[in-house]
């Protein structure tokens, strides 16, 4: 990257320098090195913008995008931390050494959580689509690239058993209501609470139980 950073824009052979940077980044195996490329490219793009050197700015932006994408590719090779067993000491250690997670790898490289997410999202973009945009006459910003790499969580597949969604929802809520009612009643200590009821309360409970029994009979005879 020192070669790129020390280049004199007035006499640099930009296509050659750019091809060199592309090859170097493709072979890059260090997140730290990728970030060095990205930081120096950002500085070079800022310089080119002030100098009104449009060609140099675009090449610098392309290199930065490729550097961030490569950092994301390296992070994706590391298993992300998950719940459950992965939180246990046994899972988190290999021999006597803690396992490396994406979070620890990105943190050790000096990346914020936001930067790590951006890099991974840029790496999620299909290669052909990424290249087409980065090599265009107007390379997109990292933010715009990252937006394209967002992946929505897959929606669970629900078997409606031949019912329409509204009927399915009604059934689901009904079963949940009965389940919650049974759970709450089962947790009541009847031997303690019933003797404490006064006559008016006991009368009300008897009326309610009678109504509930009628409903229970209707349910039991129809299912």
PDB file of N, CA and C in Angstrom, residues 39 55 62 108 121 132-133 190:
ATOM      1  N   UNK A  39      -7.957   2.550   4.434  1.00  0.00           N
ATOM      2  CA  UNK A  39      -7.707   3.863   5.038  1.00  0.00           C
ATOM      3  C   UNK A  39      -6.878   4.759   4.112  1.00  0.00           C
ATOM      4  N   UNK A  55     -10.276  11.208 -12.053  1.00  0.00           N
ATOM      5  CA  UNK A  55      -9.814   9.855 -12.363  1.00  0.00           C
ATOM      6  C   UNK A  55      -9.138   9.209 -11.166  1.00  0.00           C
ATOM      7  N   UNK A  62     -12.485   2.841  -5.791  1.00  0.00           N
ATOM      8  CA  UNK A  62     -12.593   1.431  -6.198  1.00  0.00           C
ATOM      9  C   UNK A  62     -11.697   0.549  -5.334  1.00  0.00           C
ATOM     10  N   UNK A 108      -9.903  -6.956  17.152  1.00  0.00           N
ATOM     11  CA  UNK A 108      -8.439  -6.976  17.196  1.00  0.00           C
ATOM     12  C   UNK A 108      -7.838  -6.191  16.030  1.00  0.00           C
ATOM     13  N   UNK A 121     -21.440  -7.165   4.755  1.00  0.00           N
ATOM     14  CA  UNK A 121     -22.534  -6.917   3.810  1.00  0.00           C
ATOM     15  C   UNK A 121     -22.013  -6.634   2.408  1.00  0.00           C
ATOM     16  N   UNK A 132     -19.332  -4.950 -11.454  1.00  0.00           N
ATOM     17  CA  UNK A 132     -20.016  -4.077 -12.411  1.00  0.00           C
ATOM     18  C   UNK A 132     -20.202  -2.670 -11.845  1.00  0.00           C
ATOM     19  N   UNK A 133     -20.584  -2.598 -10.577  1.00  0.00           N
ATOM     20  CA  UNK A 133     -20.836  -1.293  -9.966  1.00  0.00           C
ATOM     21  C   UNK A 133     -19.547  -0.549  -9.640  1.00  0.00           C
ATOM     22  N   UNK A 190     -55.899 -24.377  45.315  1.00  0.00           N
ATOM     23  CA  UNK A 190     -57.324 -24.349  45.650  1.00  0.00           C
ATOM     24  C   UNK A 190     -57.577 -24.590  47.127  1.00  0.00           C
TER      25      UNK A 190
END
